[in-house]
Amino acid sequence: MLLFIFFLKPCITLLSFNSLNDNRIVGGTVVEPYSIKYQASLLYRDSLFCGGTLVHPQWVVSAAHCWRPNQLMKVVLGEHNIKEKEGYEQIFDVLLIIKHYQFNYWNLDNDIMLLKLDRPAVINEVVSPVILPRTGTLQNFARCTVSGWGVTSVYGQSLSPELMSVDVDYFADCWYYYYFRITNNMICAGSTDGGRDSCQGDSGGPLVCNGRLEGIVSWGIGCAYAFYPGVYTNVRNYVSWIDWVIQNS
């Protein structure tokens, strides 16, 4: 399946879906095991394909473009090394998936979905929900952290077995990098010099700034390019929707 995007830039006329960081950590390090307690891994036919974030004991948020039939999906919390069974994992079936009703597959606007787990997670020293951004504002160049099991080099093919994270900067002028491709429901984060970004394998995962979930890994051009920061779903625009879904589903 291809996603065709047209830009008002020379040499970039159309891109395949894969080139837009379909699963999407470059420039990062392995995290202290179980230190990112809200991190979830999404499995499709028992293979990791996207990340997610625990926002409630029974609900995980991810990117809508990560949707798969819920009967074929599982969610894992308390995970560090995806190649080993370490004893802290909590594995869930998915009862229900709710994509945002205005999700646009072609431009990835409203790229957010909620997954209801088959039972509440056990909240403990390695599993805990993230805080949503209900107050305050996000300042330009705020330091944020993105995490996942994605590939660790621009041209890499293999996922990282261990959970990794990288610090990135929030860019308030996201439109400058992508012209009309950006909507008000998207934010950008990366490095002005490149070298730090989410990449293939990280889609749907968390961008956390000042301890709050500000973004969901959505798309980008390549990985860690200097003038193409990663693009994230702007979680602030969806806090009321998240609350409503959890209360009414």
C-alpha positions as semicolon CSV with decimal commas, in nm:
position;residue;x (nm);y (nm);z (nm)
1;M;0,000;0,000;0,000
2;L;0,138;0,342;-0,092
3;L;0,085;0,683;0,055
4;F;0,148;0,959;-0,198
5;I;0,235;1,302;-0,063
6;F;0,304;1,605;-0,281
7;F;0,536;1,881;-0,158
8;L;0,620;2,223;-0,299
9;K;0,986;2,134;-0,288
10;P;1,222;2,028;-0,569
11;C;1,333;1,664;-0,569
12;I;1,055;1,561;-0,330
13;T;0,743;1,493;-0,530
14;L;0,607;1,167;-0,398
15;L;0,706;0,931;-0,121
16;S;0,615;0,577;-0,042
17;F;0,449;0,505;0,291
18;N;0,769;0,333;0,410
19;S;0,977;0,644;0,351
20;L;0,751;0,834;0,589
21;N;0,886;0,640;0,889
22;D;0,605;0,388;0,883
23;N;0,698;0,223;1,209
24;R;0,959;0,478;1,326
25;I;1,536;0,571;1,775
26;V;1,833;0,716;1,613
27;G;2,103;0,880;1,825
28;G;1,967;0,742;2,151
29;T;2,072;0,506;2,428
30;V;1,930;0,199;2,599
31;V;1,713;0,311;2,889
32;E;1,748;0,193;3,246
33;P;1,527;-0,118;3,248
34;Y;1,164;-0,045;3,338
35;S;1,228;0,327;3,390
36;I;0,973;0,427;3,123
37;K;0,674;0,277;3,298
38;Y;0,409;0,397;3,054
39;Q;0,571;0,243;2,744
40;A;0,366;-0,019;2,561
41;S;0,454;-0,245;2,272
42;L;0,190;-0,337;2,016
43;L;0,211;-0,684;1,863
44;Y;0,049;-0,795;1,539
45;R;0,052;-1,171;1,493
46;D;0,298;-1,181;1,787
47;S;0,552;-0,944;1,624
48;L;0,619;-0,589;1,745
49;F;0,512;-0,334;1,488
50;C;0,426;-0,017;1,682
51;G;0,456;0,149;2,021
52;G;0,194;0,290;2,251
53;T;0,145;0,469;2,582
54;L;-0,056;0,366;2,887
55;V;-0,292;0,654;2,973
56;H;-0,531;0,463;3,203
57;P;-0,506;0,119;3,366
58;Q;-0,717;-0,028;3,085
59;W;-0,639;0,205;2,792
60;V;-0,338;0,259;2,566
61;V;-0,304;0,541;2,313
62;S;-0,119;0,498;1,985
63;A;-0,116;0,628;1,627
64;A;-0,423;0,554;1,416
65;H;-0,204;0,445;1,124
66;C;-0,093;0,155;1,348
67;W;-0,444;0,009;1,334
68;R;-0,476;-0,366;1,284
69;P;-0,774;-0,596;1,356
70;N;-0,798;-0,617;1,734
71;Q;-0,835;-0,997;1,724
72;L;-0,482;-1,021;1,582
73;M;-0,322;-0,774;1,823
74;K;-0,174;-0,791;2,171
75;V;-0,038;-0,518;2,398
76;V;0,261;-0,573;2,627
77;L;0,343;-0,356;2,929
78;G;0,644;-0,391;3,159
79;E;0,864;-0,479;2,863
80;H;1,236;-0,400;2,825
81;N;1,403;-0,663;2,606
82;I;1,161;-0,784;2,341
83;K;1,379;-1,088;2,272
84;E;1,360;-1,222;2,627
85;K;1,097;-1,308;2,885
86;E;1,210;-1,115;3,192
87;G;0,919;-1,181;3,425
88;Y;0,772;-0,831;3,446
89;E;0,568;-0,840;3,128
90;Q;0,192;-0,799;3,134
91;I;0,036;-0,925;2,811
92;F;-0,314;-0,824;2,704
93;D;-0,564;-0,901;2,435
94;V;-0,733;-0,598;2,280
95;L;-1,108;-0,575;2,336
96;L;-1,174;-0,260;2,137
97;I;-0,991;-0,014;1,914
98;I;-1,126;0,336;1,859
99;K;-0,960;0,543;1,588
100;H;-1,026;0,914;1,591
101;Y;-1,339;0,975;1,384
102;Q;-1,157;1,235;1,170
103;F;-0,839;1,037;1,105
104;N;-0,715;1,106;0,752
105;Y;-0,496;0,827;0,617
106;W;-0,363;1,039;0,331
107;N;-0,216;1,326;0,533
108;L;-0,216;1,154;0,877
109;D;-0,421;1,429;1,038
110;N;-0,580;1,317;1,367
111;D;-0,337;1,024;1,382
112;I;-0,452;0,885;1,715
113;M;-0,637;0,579;1,842
114;L;-0,723;0,422;2,175
115;L;-0,698;0,052;2,257
116;K;-0,901;-0,100;2,539
117;L;-0,721;-0,385;2,712
118;D;-0,903;-0,704;2,809
119;R;-0,845;-0,623;3,177
120;P;-0,691;-0,341;3,381
121;A;-0,314;-0,342;3,406
122;V;-0,156;-0,408;3,743
123;I;-0,002;-0,075;3,838
124;N;0,330;-0,140;4,009
125;E;0,696;-0,037;4,014
126;V;0,739;-0,106;3,640
127;V;0,395;-0,019;3,497
128;S;0,222;0,316;3,547
129;P;0,014;0,550;3,327
130;V;0,161;0,869;3,184
131;I;0,030;1,215;3,277
132;L;-0,172;1,394;3,008
133;P;-0,102;1,764;2,933
134;R;-0,407;1,929;3,087
135;T;-0,247;2,263;3,184
136;G;0,034;2,494;3,083
137;T;0,195;2,541;2,743
138;L;0,485;2,378;2,565
139;Q;0,775;2,619;2,512
140;N;0,977;2,633;2,191
141;F;1,288;2,411;2,211
142;A;1,155;2,235;2,521
143;R;1,356;1,918;2,585
144;C;1,148;1,606;2,528
145;T;1,209;1,231;2,524
146;V;1,090;0,980;2,265
147;S;1,123;0,607;2,326
148;G;1,076;0,280;2,143
149;W;1,230;-0,034;1,998
150;G;1,278;0,111;1,650
151;V;1,583;0,083;1,427
152;T;1,890;0,263;1,562
153;S;2,049;0,389;1,240
154;V;1,915;0,576;0,939
155;Y;1,953;0,278;0,707
156;G;1,903;0,007;0,967
157;Q;1,661;-0,280;0,919
158;S;1,654;-0,458;1,257
159;L;1,462;-0,338;1,559
160;S;1,648;-0,273;1,882
161;P;1,593;-0,566;2,122
162;E;1,608;-0,329;2,421
163;L;1,397;-0,022;2,482
164;M;1,580;0,294;2,378
165;S;1,519;0,665;2,420
166;V;1,658;0,987;2,280
167;D;1,622;1,350;2,387
168;V;1,482;1,578;2,119
169;D;1,377;1,942;2,105
170;Y;1,023;2,063;2,041
171;F;0,996;2,298;1,741
172;A;0,708;2,546;1,756
173;D;0,756;2,639;1,387
174;C;0,682;2,293;1,247
175;W;0,519;2,439;0,935
176;Y;0,855;2,589;0,834
177;Y;0,998;2,243;0,770
178;Y;0,703;2,083;0,593
179;Y;0,504;2,371;0,439
180;F;0,132;2,295;0,396
181;R;0,177;1,930;0,500
182;I;0,143;2,025;0,869
183;T;-0,192;2,072;1,042
184;N;-0,276;2,218;1,383
185;N;-0,297;1,862;1,510
186;M;0,074;1,797;1,452
187;I;0,392;1,906;1,632
188;C;0,758;1,858;1,543
189;A;1,056;1,747;1,751
190;G;1,413;1,658;1,666
191;S;1,750;1,828;1,643
192;T;1,845;2,128;1,432
193;D;2,167;1,944;1,343
194;G;1,999;1,609;1,282
195;G;2,117;1,282;1,432
196;R;1,841;1,243;1,693
197;D;1,498;1,114;1,599
198;S;1,242;0,838;1,614
199;C;1,264;0,592;1,326
200;Q;1,122;0,268;1,188
201;G;0,971;0,064;1,471
202;D;0,874;0,359;1,691
203;S;0,539;0,466;1,540
204;G;0,263;0,521;1,792
205;G;0,510;0,562;2,077
206;P;0,534;0,847;2,327
207;L;0,692;1,191;2,306
208;V;0,709;1,311;2,668
209;C;0,801;1,667;2,767
210;N;0,820;1,784;3,128
211;G;0,670;1,455;3,240
212;R;0,361;1,484;3,019
213;L;0,259;1,304;2,703
214;E;0,276;1,575;2,437
215;G;0,309;1,372;2,119
216;I;0,258;1,038;1,946
217;V;0,515;0,927;1,689
218;S;0,341;0,974;1,354
219;W;0,555;1,042;1,046
220;G;0,858;1,217;0,898
221;I;1,092;1,219;0,600
222;G;1,374;0,975;0,662
223;C;1,518;0,952;1,012
224;A;1,726;1,213;1,194
225;Y;1,770;1,444;0,895
226;A;1,875;1,797;0,993
227;F;1,591;1,984;0,825
228;Y;1,319;1,723;0,860
229;P;1,229;1,674;1,228
230;G;0,994;1,397;1,336
231;V;0,625;1,477;1,324
232;Y;0,401;1,384;1,615
233;T;0,029;1,391;1,686
234;N;-0,041;1,688;1,914
235;V;-0,188;1,516;2,220
236;R;-0,303;1,845;2,375
237;N;-0,574;1,864;2,110
238;Y;-0,719;1,528;2,212
239;V;-0,726;1,522;2,593
240;S;-1,102;1,583;2,603
241;W;-1,158;1,314;2,337
242;I;-0,943;1,066;2,530
243;D;-1,138;1,138;2,850
244;W;-1,471;1,099;2,669
245;V;-1,380;0,767;2,508
246;I;-1,252;0,620;2,835
247;Q;-1,563;0,730;3,025
248;N;-1,810;0,611;2,761
249;S;-1,657;0,290;2,628
